[in-house]
Amino acid sequence: MVRIAARTRELMVACPDCGRDSARVHSRYSRTLADVAAGGRSVLISLTVRRLFCDGPACGRRTFAEQVEGLTVRYQRRSPLLQHLVEMAGVLLAGRGGARLLHILKAPLSRTSVLFQLMRMRLPSVVTPRVLGVDDFALYADVYGTLLVDADTRLPIELWAGRDAEQLAAWLRTHPGVEVVCRDGSLVYRQGITDGAPDTVQVSDRFHLWQGLSRRVSDIAAAHRACLSAAVPESDSEPAAPPPAELSETVDSPARRHAKRLFEAVHSVSGSGRPLNAIARELGLNRRTVAKYARAASWQECVRRTPPRRSTSLDPYLEYLRQRWEEGEHTATVLHQEIVAKGYCGHYQRVKMAIAPLRRGLPIDTPRERPPSPRQVARWITTSPSRRGLHATESLRRILEHCPELNHTHDLVRQFAAMLDARDATPLPDWLEHLAASRLPALASLAKAMREDQRAVVEGITTPFNSGVNEGRITDLKLQKRITAGRAGVRLLRHRVILMAGLRRSYP
């Protein structure tokens, strides 16, 4: 440790209350200050300071202690430089991480002390923004919080637990002057903004509008799952014998009997209009299982099928293996050596497994293309045609030719995309009418939700305001939450998120 003994000079010092200079000494006392490390060693300063009389006739203070600028602060046992280092360690790394860093910097401090110093820091004063961003985030499980962001400065303003309308309305009443509020399609935030600032322009974010439409497209693709197999082109040549997967579809099995029994049980109850949770409790099934069987048109759709084999590095040599087998070569080791000479780099075991069907009189199992999933088809539909690959374009074309409902959905999605690209909401009323008349429940519910919030939807399409800043700040908030292992309370999380944003602005 480096110890430094020092004393103040005999100079005039101003009274902190009246400002009158004084040099009349009342007494002296010693202060012990910790400073930043020097040469890898801790620094301790023993400073002797004076207590002076104040001779101001109108001043209520009789004595005062002198402070050394840049070295001492009232009631502080650290130098301002070390105190700033402790506070920044708390902002950046929170408790345990900050304590480890300070230990490395030869300024050991416990994690609770680091958090205590962090919570003592003053937050910047709140300036009412012109454009406000509102969004929610998950604290843990089903508990949510609300984050307010200044869209102009891109800095977080306020954070609290919960996402009810009254909290947001109360904040807007105490901070008048907000002109524009960017939000998602949440009914809670819509009501809170209407109650707290009725004259504010509400903007429904473009990203959330597109996200809501994409979810509906995925639901429609899942409802028409049987049509997705049309994406796989039919083979020109008929196979000599049906593969085992196709044979299993015609043979009775416990899995098929189980699927048929569950399908009949769910459909016998689902027609009564009862909610899925009640049906799941009555049948003793998971809600997702009940939803899957209730959505299916036949029990065959619910049977778990063996997925087709994927392509491997051995596929280019399958025809050669079949030819050599017909010529009389049935030894897997010899066949493996022959295709290795032709460039095959795989293991002998794969060759042995590939020719196993030939020993039973069956053809070699060639890879077949899998039908796309509903999520993949929804992604193809919502992706701009200019950004789709050749395979996706051809597969989607075959699906749309086979399924009129998905074809109609694709046309509606492209119409909405054109509105977003041109920032023109003029076709929106007609487009909502087409959604309602599409006879697709997912799109009809979307049309109803957009009609209830049509003014905000129009603002989201036509104005440049969006919730991109909110999403970025929430991503940063989740990072700070994970740094504290998810155990940070709302007060600590609020301090770190707001101070971290200002720290990044000061030290980019």
Short mmCIF file of C-alpha atoms in Angstrom, two decimals:
data_model
loop_
_atom_site.label_atom_id
_atom_site.label_comp_id
_atom_site.label_asym_id
_atom_site.label_seq_id
_atom_site.Cartn_x
_atom_site.Cartn_y
_atom_site.Cartn_z
CA MET A 1 0.00 0.00 0.00
CA VAL A 2 1.13 3.55 -0.73
CA ARG A 3 0.48 5.92 2.20
CA ILE A 4 0.54 9.68 1.67
CA ALA A 5 0.52 12.18 4.55
CA ALA A 6 -0.54 15.71 3.59
CA ARG A 7 -1.98 18.88 5.08
CA THR A 8 -3.78 21.89 3.65
CA ARG A 9 -2.12 25.24 3.08
CA GLU A 10 -2.86 28.32 5.16
CA LEU A 11 -5.15 29.98 2.61
CA MET A 12 -8.40 31.88 2.76
CA VAL A 13 -11.43 29.61 2.40
CA ALA A 14 -14.98 30.71 1.52
CA CYS A 15 -17.85 29.79 3.84
CA PRO A 16 -20.21 27.33 2.07
CA ASP A 17 -23.29 29.30 3.26
CA CYS A 18 -22.51 33.01 2.98
CA GLY A 19 -19.42 32.82 0.75
CA ARG A 20 -17.29 35.09 2.99
CA ASP A 21 -13.58 34.22 3.10
CA SER A 22 -12.05 33.21 6.39
CA ALA A 23 -8.62 32.08 7.65
CA ARG A 24 -9.29 32.02 11.41
CA VAL A 25 -8.67 28.46 12.54
CA HIS A 26 -10.99 26.76 14.99
CA SER A 27 -9.25 23.37 15.05
CA ARG A 28 -7.58 20.74 12.90
CA TYR A 29 -8.47 17.12 12.28
CA SER A 30 -7.28 14.26 10.09
CA ARG A 31 -9.25 12.64 7.23
CA THR A 32 -8.41 9.27 5.66
CA LEU A 33 -9.12 9.07 1.93
CA ALA A 34 -8.78 6.16 -0.48
CA ASP A 35 -7.57 7.00 -3.97
CA VAL A 36 -7.08 5.06 -7.21
CA ALA A 37 -4.18 2.60 -7.26
CA ALA A 38 -0.69 3.70 -8.23
CA GLY A 39 1.77 1.18 -9.66
CA GLY A 40 -0.51 -1.73 -8.79
CA ARG A 41 -0.73 -0.71 -5.12
CA SER A 42 -3.60 0.74 -3.13
CA VAL A 43 -3.28 4.41 -2.20
CA LEU A 44 -4.33 5.79 1.19
CA ILE A 45 -4.15 9.52 1.92
CA SER A 46 -3.98 10.89 5.48
CA LEU A 47 -5.05 14.50 5.04
CA THR A 48 -5.01 17.09 7.84
CA VAL A 49 -7.60 19.81 7.26
CA ARG A 50 -8.75 22.85 9.19
CA ARG A 51 -12.05 23.82 10.72
CA LEU A 52 -12.52 27.58 10.36
CA PHE A 53 -14.69 30.22 11.97
CA CYS A 54 -17.18 32.13 9.82
CA ASP A 55 -17.10 35.82 10.80
CA GLY A 56 -20.11 36.82 8.73
CA PRO A 57 -22.55 38.69 11.01
CA ALA A 58 -25.63 37.44 9.13
CA CYS A 59 -24.43 33.83 8.61
CA GLY A 60 -26.00 31.17 10.78
CA ARG A 61 -22.95 28.89 10.52
CA ARG A 62 -20.32 29.41 13.22
CA THR A 63 -17.66 26.98 11.90
CA PHE A 64 -17.08 25.01 8.75
CA ALA A 65 -14.57 22.43 7.48
CA GLU A 66 -12.49 23.25 4.44
CA GLN A 67 -12.70 21.06 1.35
CA VAL A 68 -9.90 20.47 -1.15
CA GLU A 69 -11.15 20.76 -4.70
CA GLY A 70 -10.67 17.55 -6.66
CA LEU A 71 -9.67 15.58 -3.56
CA THR A 72 -12.34 15.76 -0.87
CA VAL A 73 -16.13 15.78 -0.78
CA ARG A 74 -18.23 16.26 2.32
CA TYR A 75 -18.79 12.96 4.23
CA GLN A 76 -16.88 11.06 1.53
CA ARG A 77 -13.98 8.71 2.34
CA ARG A 78 -12.95 8.25 -1.29
CA SER A 79 -11.44 10.70 -3.71
CA PRO A 80 -13.82 11.90 -6.46
CA LEU A 81 -11.82 9.92 -9.03
CA LEU A 82 -12.15 6.66 -7.08
CA GLN A 83 -15.80 7.35 -6.32
CA HIS A 84 -16.45 7.84 -10.06
CA LEU A 85 -14.68 4.54 -10.74
CA VAL A 86 -16.86 2.72 -8.18
CA GLU A 87 -20.04 4.21 -9.64
CA MET A 88 -19.11 3.32 -13.22
CA ALA A 89 -18.27 -0.26 -12.17
CA GLY A 90 -21.75 -0.50 -10.63
CA VAL A 91 -23.45 0.90 -13.74
CA LEU A 92 -21.57 -1.33 -16.16
CA LEU A 93 -21.30 -4.60 -14.23
CA ALA A 94 -23.71 -4.31 -11.28
CA GLY A 95 -22.88 -5.99 -7.95
CA ARG A 96 -20.70 -9.07 -8.31
CA GLY A 97 -19.10 -8.07 -11.59
CA GLY A 98 -18.34 -4.58 -10.31
CA ALA A 99 -16.84 -5.99 -7.11
CA ARG A 100 -14.55 -8.29 -9.13
CA LEU A 101 -13.38 -5.40 -11.32
CA LEU A 102 -12.66 -3.18 -8.32
CA HIS A 103 -10.71 -5.99 -6.69
CA ILE A 104 -8.53 -6.20 -9.82
CA LEU A 105 -8.05 -2.41 -9.70
CA LYS A 106 -6.86 -2.65 -6.08
CA ALA A 107 -9.97 -0.93 -4.72
CA PRO A 108 -11.76 -3.88 -3.03
CA LEU A 109 -15.43 -3.38 -2.27
CA SER A 110 -18.26 -5.82 -1.53
CA ARG A 111 -21.06 -6.37 -4.04
CA THR A 112 -23.64 -4.84 -1.71
CA SER A 113 -21.50 -1.71 -1.33
CA VAL A 114 -21.19 -1.42 -5.10
CA LEU A 115 -24.98 -1.62 -5.45
CA PHE A 116 -25.41 0.87 -2.61
CA GLN A 117 -23.15 3.39 -4.37
CA LEU A 118 -25.02 2.76 -7.64
CA MET A 119 -28.43 3.45 -6.08
CA ARG A 120 -27.10 6.71 -4.55
CA MET A 121 -26.44 8.15 -8.01
CA ARG A 122 -28.87 10.79 -9.16
CA LEU A 123 -30.88 10.09 -12.29
CA PRO A 124 -31.07 12.80 -14.95
CA SER A 125 -34.10 15.04 -14.72
CA VAL A 126 -36.99 14.01 -16.95
CA VAL A 127 -37.60 16.31 -19.92
CA THR A 128 -40.99 15.85 -21.56
CA PRO A 129 -40.31 14.44 -25.03
CA ARG A 130 -42.02 15.50 -28.24
CA VAL A 131 -42.16 11.91 -29.55
CA LEU A 132 -42.61 9.22 -26.92
CA GLY A 133 -42.08 5.50 -27.40
CA VAL A 134 -44.01 3.05 -25.20
CA ASP A 135 -43.42 -0.69 -25.07
CA ASP A 136 -43.57 -3.57 -22.62
CA PHE A 137 -40.99 -6.18 -21.64
CA ALA A 138 -41.01 -9.39 -19.61
CA LEU A 139 -39.52 -9.14 -16.13
CA TYR A 140 -39.99 -12.86 -15.45
CA ALA A 141 -42.63 -15.52 -16.21
CA ASP A 142 -45.92 -13.66 -16.75
CA VAL A 143 -44.82 -10.42 -15.04
CA TYR A 144 -44.27 -7.49 -17.38
CA GLY A 145 -42.93 -3.97 -17.14
CA THR A 146 -43.22 -0.76 -19.17
CA LEU A 147 -40.41 1.27 -20.71
CA LEU A 148 -40.74 4.86 -21.95
CA VAL A 149 -38.21 6.17 -24.48
CA ASP A 150 -37.60 9.61 -25.94
CA ALA A 151 -37.69 8.89 -29.68
CA ASP A 152 -35.80 12.09 -30.52
CA THR A 153 -32.82 11.63 -28.17
CA ARG A 154 -33.13 7.81 -28.21
CA LEU A 155 -32.71 7.73 -24.41
CA PRO A 156 -34.88 5.85 -21.89
CA ILE A 157 -36.95 8.11 -19.63
CA GLU A 158 -38.88 5.92 -17.21
CA LEU A 159 -39.33 2.28 -16.30
CA TRP A 160 -41.88 0.67 -13.99
CA ALA A 161 -43.39 -2.71 -13.21
CA GLY A 162 -46.73 -3.55 -14.80
CA ARG A 163 -48.39 -2.49 -18.03
CA ASP A 164 -51.78 -1.16 -17.01
CA ALA A 165 -53.43 1.85 -18.58
CA GLU A 166 -53.73 3.93 -15.40
CA GLN A 167 -49.97 4.11 -14.80
CA LEU A 168 -49.34 5.38 -18.32
CA ALA A 169 -52.25 7.85 -18.13
CA ALA A 170 -50.96 9.23 -14.80
CA TRP A 171 -47.45 9.73 -16.24
CA LEU A 172 -48.82 11.56 -19.29
CA ARG A 173 -50.94 13.85 -17.09
CA THR A 174 -47.90 14.83 -15.00
CA HIS A 175 -45.77 15.39 -18.14
CA PRO A 176 -47.93 17.38 -20.57
CA GLY A 177 -46.53 18.32 -23.95
CA VAL A 178 -46.13 14.94 -25.66
CA GLU A 179 -47.22 15.29 -29.30
CA VAL A 180 -46.72 11.77 -30.73
CA VAL A 181 -46.75 8.36 -29.03
CA CYS A 182 -45.41 5.28 -30.84
CA ARG A 183 -46.75 1.96 -29.53
CA ASP A 184 -47.72 -1.53 -30.57
CA GLY A 185 -51.30 -2.73 -30.99
CA SER A 186 -51.82 -3.14 -27.23
CA LEU A 187 -55.31 -2.19 -26.11
CA VAL A 188 -53.95 -1.32 -22.64
CA TYR A 189 -51.52 1.31 -23.90
CA ARG A 190 -54.10 2.64 -26.34
CA GLN A 191 -56.53 3.24 -23.49
CA GLY A 192 -53.84 4.77 -21.26
CA ILE A 193 -52.77 7.26 -23.93
CA THR A 194 -56.39 8.18 -24.68
CA ASP A 195 -57.09 8.84 -20.99
CA GLY A 196 -53.85 10.69 -20.16
CA ALA A 197 -53.27 12.69 -23.36
CA PRO A 198 -56.36 12.60 -25.61
CA ASP A 199 -54.91 15.15 -28.06
CA THR A 200 -51.76 13.13 -28.68
CA VAL A 201 -51.28 11.47 -32.07
CA GLN A 202 -51.04 7.70 -31.61
CA VAL A 203 -48.91 5.70 -34.06
CA SER A 204 -49.28 1.94 -34.40
CA ASP A 205 -45.83 0.69 -35.27
CA ARG A 206 -45.24 -0.68 -38.79
CA PHE A 207 -43.18 -3.60 -37.50
CA HIS A 208 -45.94 -4.75 -35.16
CA LEU A 209 -48.52 -4.39 -37.93
CA TRP A 210 -46.45 -6.60 -40.19
CA GLN A 211 -45.72 -9.01 -37.34
CA GLY A 212 -49.45 -9.37 -36.59
CA LEU A 213 -50.18 -10.08 -40.24
CA SER A 214 -47.35 -12.65 -40.39
CA ARG A 215 -48.79 -14.51 -37.42
CA ARG A 216 -52.17 -14.71 -39.12
CA VAL A 217 -50.54 -16.05 -42.28
CA SER A 218 -48.76 -18.71 -40.23
CA ASP A 219 -52.11 -19.73 -38.66
CA ILE A 220 -53.70 -20.01 -42.11
CA ALA A 221 -50.79 -22.12 -43.38
CA ALA A 222 -51.14 -24.39 -40.33
CA ALA A 223 -54.88 -24.77 -40.97
CA HIS A 224 -54.11 -25.82 -44.58
CA ARG A 225 -51.21 -28.09 -43.69
CA ALA A 226 -52.47 -30.79 -46.06
CA CYS A 227 -51.86 -28.45 -49.02
CA LEU A 228 -48.20 -27.88 -48.18
CA SER A 229 -47.11 -31.23 -49.61
CA ALA A 230 -47.81 -29.76 -53.06
CA ALA A 231 -44.52 -27.88 -52.73
CA VAL A 232 -42.63 -31.12 -53.34
CA PRO A 233 -42.50 -31.91 -57.07
CA GLU A 234 -43.77 -35.33 -58.09
CA SER A 235 -41.21 -37.81 -59.32
CA ASP A 236 -41.36 -38.72 -63.03
CA SER A 237 -40.61 -42.39 -62.49
CA GLU A 238 -42.74 -44.60 -60.26
CA PRO A 239 -40.76 -46.49 -57.59
CA ALA A 240 -40.59 -50.24 -57.92
CA ALA A 241 -41.92 -50.74 -54.41
CA PRO A 242 -43.47 -48.31 -51.94
CA PRO A 243 -41.06 -47.06 -49.26
CA PRO A 244 -41.64 -48.14 -45.66
CA ALA A 245 -43.10 -44.74 -44.71
CA GLU A 246 -45.87 -45.11 -47.30
CA LEU A 247 -46.53 -48.71 -46.32
CA SER A 248 -47.00 -47.67 -42.70
CA GLU A 249 -49.79 -45.28 -43.71
CA THR A 250 -51.97 -48.17 -44.90
CA VAL A 251 -51.19 -50.54 -42.02
CA ASP A 252 -53.04 -50.28 -38.73
CA SER A 253 -50.77 -49.38 -35.82
CA PRO A 254 -51.15 -48.31 -32.15
CA ALA A 255 -50.17 -44.74 -33.09
CA ARG A 256 -52.89 -44.52 -35.73
CA ARG A 257 -55.52 -45.99 -33.38
CA HIS A 258 -54.48 -43.54 -30.66
CA ALA A 259 -54.73 -40.56 -33.04
CA LYS A 260 -58.16 -41.67 -34.26
CA ARG A 261 -59.44 -42.12 -30.69
CA LEU A 262 -58.22 -38.65 -29.60
CA PHE A 263 -59.61 -37.02 -32.76
CA GLU A 264 -63.08 -38.46 -32.12
CA ALA A 265 -62.98 -37.51 -28.42
CA VAL A 266 -61.93 -33.90 -29.08
CA HIS A 267 -64.41 -33.33 -31.91
CA SER A 268 -67.26 -34.79 -29.89
CA VAL A 269 -66.76 -32.05 -27.30
CA SER A 270 -65.39 -29.13 -29.36
CA GLY A 271 -68.65 -28.68 -31.27
CA SER A 272 -70.38 -27.44 -28.12
CA GLY A 273 -68.55 -24.09 -28.22
CA ARG A 274 -66.67 -24.65 -24.97
CA PRO A 275 -63.17 -23.13 -24.56
CA LEU A 276 -60.13 -25.26 -25.23
CA ASN A 277 -58.93 -25.02 -21.62
CA ALA A 278 -62.16 -26.59 -20.34
CA ILE A 279 -61.95 -29.38 -22.94
CA ALA A 280 -58.31 -30.05 -22.02
CA ARG A 281 -59.20 -30.33 -18.33
CA GLU A 282 -62.10 -32.68 -19.06
CA LEU A 283 -60.08 -34.98 -21.31
CA GLY A 284 -56.87 -34.76 -19.27
CA LEU A 285 -54.85 -33.49 -22.25
CA ASN A 286 -52.55 -30.59 -22.88
CA ARG A 287 -54.22 -27.49 -24.36
CA ARG A 288 -51.90 -27.57 -27.38
CA THR A 289 -52.84 -31.17 -28.09
CA VAL A 290 -56.53 -30.30 -27.94
CA ALA A 291 -55.96 -27.31 -30.26
CA LYS A 292 -54.08 -29.50 -32.77
CA TYR A 293 -56.84 -32.12 -32.94
CA ALA A 294 -59.61 -29.49 -33.02
CA ARG A 295 -57.93 -27.71 -35.93
CA ALA A 296 -57.37 -30.88 -37.98
CA ALA A 297 -59.95 -31.85 -40.61
CA SER A 298 -59.25 -35.60 -40.30
CA TRP A 299 -57.46 -37.83 -37.85
CA GLN A 300 -54.89 -38.80 -40.49
CA GLU A 301 -53.43 -35.28 -40.26
CA CYS A 302 -52.57 -35.88 -36.59
CA VAL A 303 -50.57 -39.08 -37.13
CA ARG A 304 -46.90 -38.49 -36.67
CA ARG A 305 -45.18 -39.43 -39.90
CA THR A 306 -41.61 -40.58 -40.29
CA PRO A 307 -39.76 -37.71 -42.00
CA PRO A 308 -38.08 -38.47 -45.33
CA ARG A 309 -34.38 -39.14 -45.29
CA ARG A 310 -32.16 -36.14 -45.86
CA SER A 311 -29.51 -36.06 -48.55
CA THR A 312 -25.98 -37.21 -47.60
CA SER A 313 -22.54 -37.25 -49.17
CA LEU A 314 -23.20 -40.85 -50.31
CA ASP A 315 -26.12 -39.94 -52.59
CA PRO A 316 -24.01 -39.34 -55.76
CA TYR A 317 -22.70 -42.95 -55.47
CA LEU A 318 -26.03 -44.74 -54.84
CA GLU A 319 -26.55 -45.54 -58.51
CA TYR A 320 -23.04 -47.01 -58.74
CA LEU A 321 -23.68 -49.16 -55.66
CA ARG A 322 -26.93 -50.45 -57.14
CA GLN A 323 -25.18 -51.26 -60.41
CA ARG A 324 -22.31 -53.13 -58.68
CA TRP A 325 -24.84 -55.06 -56.58
CA GLU A 326 -26.62 -56.25 -59.72
CA GLU A 327 -23.24 -57.30 -61.10
CA GLY A 328 -22.75 -59.59 -58.11
CA GLU A 329 -20.57 -57.59 -55.72
CA HIS A 330 -22.29 -57.87 -52.29
CA THR A 331 -19.35 -57.09 -49.95
CA ALA A 332 -19.68 -53.70 -48.27
CA THR A 333 -15.93 -53.39 -47.67
CA VAL A 334 -15.12 -53.82 -51.36
CA LEU A 335 -17.87 -51.39 -52.40
CA HIS A 336 -16.60 -48.84 -49.92
CA GLN A 337 -13.04 -49.11 -51.30
CA GLU A 338 -14.29 -48.69 -54.86
CA ILE A 339 -16.27 -45.47 -54.18
CA VAL A 340 -13.40 -44.10 -52.05
CA ALA A 341 -11.26 -44.39 -55.17
CA LYS A 342 -13.93 -42.35 -56.96
CA GLY A 343 -13.77 -39.55 -54.37
CA TYR A 344 -16.08 -40.62 -51.52
CA CYS A 345 -14.76 -39.43 -48.13
CA GLY A 346 -17.37 -41.02 -45.86
CA HIS A 347 -17.21 -43.97 -43.48
CA TYR A 348 -17.61 -47.64 -44.36
CA GLN A 349 -20.57 -47.94 -41.97
CA ARG A 350 -22.69 -45.60 -44.09
CA VAL A 351 -22.09 -47.79 -47.16
CA LYS A 352 -23.07 -50.87 -45.18
CA MET A 353 -26.33 -49.24 -44.06
CA ALA A 354 -27.09 -48.02 -47.61
CA ILE A 355 -26.93 -51.50 -49.18
CA ALA A 356 -28.86 -53.15 -46.31
CA PRO A 357 -32.24 -52.77 -48.14
CA LEU A 358 -30.73 -54.56 -51.17
CA ARG A 359 -30.06 -57.62 -49.02
CA ARG A 360 -33.80 -57.75 -48.19
CA GLY A 361 -34.85 -57.32 -51.80
CA LEU A 362 -35.85 -53.67 -51.39
CA PRO A 363 -34.59 -50.68 -53.40
CA ILE A 364 -32.01 -48.30 -51.99
CA ASP A 365 -33.67 -45.62 -49.88
CA THR A 366 -33.13 -42.44 -51.89
CA PRO A 367 -33.60 -39.03 -50.25
CA ARG A 368 -36.90 -37.28 -50.76
CA GLU A 369 -37.65 -33.61 -50.28
CA ARG A 370 -39.66 -32.75 -47.17
CA PRO A 371 -42.83 -30.67 -47.37
CA PRO A 372 -42.27 -27.17 -45.91
CA SER A 373 -43.56 -26.30 -42.45
CA PRO A 374 -46.37 -23.74 -41.98
CA ARG A 375 -43.88 -21.26 -40.55
CA GLN A 376 -41.63 -21.65 -43.58
CA VAL A 377 -44.54 -21.13 -45.99
CA ALA A 378 -45.61 -18.03 -44.02
CA ARG A 379 -42.08 -16.69 -44.35
CA TRP A 380 -42.15 -17.28 -48.12
CA ILE A 381 -45.47 -15.43 -48.42
CA THR A 382 -44.37 -12.43 -46.34
CA THR A 383 -40.97 -12.15 -48.04
CA SER A 384 -40.71 -9.78 -50.98
CA PRO A 385 -40.69 -11.70 -54.30
CA SER A 386 -37.41 -10.06 -55.28
CA ARG A 387 -35.74 -11.53 -52.19
CA ARG A 388 -37.00 -15.11 -52.50
CA GLY A 389 -34.66 -17.79 -53.70
CA LEU A 390 -35.37 -19.89 -56.78
CA HIS A 391 -36.33 -22.97 -54.73
CA ALA A 392 -38.67 -20.94 -52.49
CA THR A 393 -40.28 -19.27 -55.50
CA GLU A 394 -40.99 -22.56 -57.28
CA SER A 395 -42.25 -24.30 -54.13
CA LEU A 396 -44.52 -21.39 -53.25
CA ARG A 397 -45.88 -21.27 -56.81
CA ARG A 398 -46.90 -24.95 -56.61
CA ILE A 399 -48.58 -24.40 -53.21
CA LEU A 400 -50.52 -21.34 -54.39
CA GLU A 401 -51.72 -23.19 -57.49
CA HIS A 402 -52.94 -26.05 -55.30
CA CYS A 403 -54.52 -24.02 -52.44
CA PRO A 404 -56.87 -21.10 -53.32
CA GLU A 405 -57.00 -19.90 -49.70
CA LEU A 406 -53.24 -19.48 -49.45
CA ASN A 407 -53.21 -17.86 -52.91
CA HIS A 408 -55.79 -15.31 -51.75
CA THR A 409 -53.79 -14.73 -48.55
CA HIS A 410 -50.65 -14.14 -50.61
CA ASP A 411 -52.40 -11.49 -52.72
CA LEU A 412 -53.66 -9.68 -49.60
CA VAL A 413 -50.20 -9.71 -48.01
CA ARG A 414 -48.61 -8.24 -51.10
CA GLN A 415 -51.27 -5.49 -51.19
CA PHE A 416 -50.47 -4.52 -47.60
CA ALA A 417 -46.74 -4.61 -48.37
CA ALA A 418 -47.32 -2.21 -51.25
CA MET A 419 -49.10 0.18 -48.86
CA LEU A 420 -46.15 0.08 -46.45
CA ASP A 421 -43.60 0.59 -49.22
CA ALA A 422 -45.48 3.55 -50.73
CA ARG A 423 -46.58 4.90 -47.31
CA ASP A 424 -50.04 5.30 -48.75
CA ALA A 425 -53.01 4.30 -46.57
CA THR A 426 -55.67 5.20 -49.16
CA PRO A 427 -56.38 1.53 -50.08
CA LEU A 428 -56.60 0.52 -46.40
CA PRO A 429 -60.44 0.60 -46.03
CA ASP A 430 -60.95 -1.54 -49.15
CA TRP A 431 -58.17 -3.88 -48.02
CA LEU A 432 -59.87 -4.35 -44.64
CA GLU A 433 -63.11 -5.16 -46.46
CA HIS A 434 -61.29 -7.85 -48.44
CA LEU A 435 -59.89 -9.27 -45.19
CA ALA A 436 -63.35 -9.46 -43.63
CA ALA A 437 -64.81 -11.08 -46.77
CA SER A 438 -61.99 -13.63 -47.18
CA ARG A 439 -63.84 -16.30 -45.11
CA LEU A 440 -60.59 -16.91 -43.24
CA PRO A 441 -61.09 -16.45 -39.45
CA ALA A 442 -57.50 -15.35 -38.86
CA LEU A 443 -57.72 -12.50 -41.38
CA ALA A 444 -61.23 -11.53 -40.26
CA SER A 445 -60.02 -11.09 -36.66
CA LEU A 446 -57.10 -8.98 -37.91
CA ALA A 447 -59.50 -6.77 -39.87
CA LYS A 448 -61.63 -6.25 -36.77
CA ALA A 449 -58.59 -5.30 -34.64
CA MET A 450 -57.31 -2.85 -37.28
CA ARG A 451 -60.71 -1.18 -37.67
CA GLU A 452 -60.83 -0.49 -33.93
CA ASP A 453 -57.40 1.19 -34.15
CA GLN A 454 -57.63 2.50 -37.71
CA ARG A 455 -56.40 6.06 -37.02
CA ALA A 456 -53.20 4.78 -35.40
CA VAL A 457 -52.74 2.23 -38.20
CA VAL A 458 -53.00 4.99 -40.81
CA GLU A 459 -50.40 7.05 -38.90
CA GLY A 460 -48.13 4.03 -38.74
CA ILE A 461 -48.34 3.51 -42.50
CA THR A 462 -48.02 7.14 -43.61
CA THR A 463 -45.67 8.75 -41.03
CA PRO A 464 -41.97 8.06 -40.41
CA PHE A 465 -42.53 7.48 -36.67
CA ASN A 466 -41.92 3.92 -35.47
CA SER A 467 -40.98 1.89 -32.40
CA GLY A 468 -37.52 0.90 -33.56
CA VAL A 469 -35.91 2.89 -30.74
CA ASN A 470 -38.13 1.11 -28.21
CA GLU A 471 -37.13 -2.33 -29.47
CA GLY A 472 -33.44 -1.43 -29.34
CA ARG A 473 -33.70 -0.15 -25.78
CA ILE A 474 -35.61 -3.24 -24.67
CA THR A 475 -32.88 -5.43 -26.16
CA ASP A 476 -30.36 -3.47 -24.10
CA LEU A 477 -32.60 -3.77 -21.03
CA LYS A 478 -32.70 -7.56 -21.37
CA LEU A 479 -28.91 -7.60 -21.57
CA GLN A 480 -28.61 -5.60 -18.33
CA LYS A 481 -31.15 -7.92 -16.72
CA ARG A 482 -29.12 -11.00 -17.67
CA ILE A 483 -25.92 -9.45 -16.33
CA THR A 484 -27.56 -9.49 -12.90
CA ALA A 485 -28.66 -13.11 -13.50
CA GLY A 486 -32.30 -12.01 -13.71
CA ARG A 487 -32.43 -11.11 -10.01
CA ALA A 488 -32.48 -7.33 -10.39
CA GLY A 489 -35.50 -5.56 -8.96
CA VAL A 490 -37.29 -2.84 -10.83
CA ARG A 491 -35.54 0.03 -8.98
CA LEU A 492 -32.06 -1.34 -9.69
CA LEU A 493 -32.94 -2.19 -13.28
CA ARG A 494 -34.36 1.31 -13.80
CA HIS A 495 -31.18 2.92 -12.45
CA ARG A 496 -28.87 0.83 -14.60
CA VAL A 497 -30.86 1.18 -17.83
CA ILE A 498 -31.16 4.97 -17.59
CA LEU A 499 -27.60 5.56 -16.41
CA MET A 500 -26.15 3.10 -18.93
CA ALA A 501 -27.76 4.98 -21.81
CA GLY A 502 -26.25 8.26 -20.61
CA LEU A 503 -22.87 6.57 -20.12
CA ARG A 504 -22.86 5.33 -23.69
CA ARG A 505 -23.64 8.85 -24.87
CA SER A 506 -20.67 10.23 -22.85
CA TYR A 507 -18.26 7.43 -23.82
CA PRO A 508 -19.31 6.19 -27.28
#
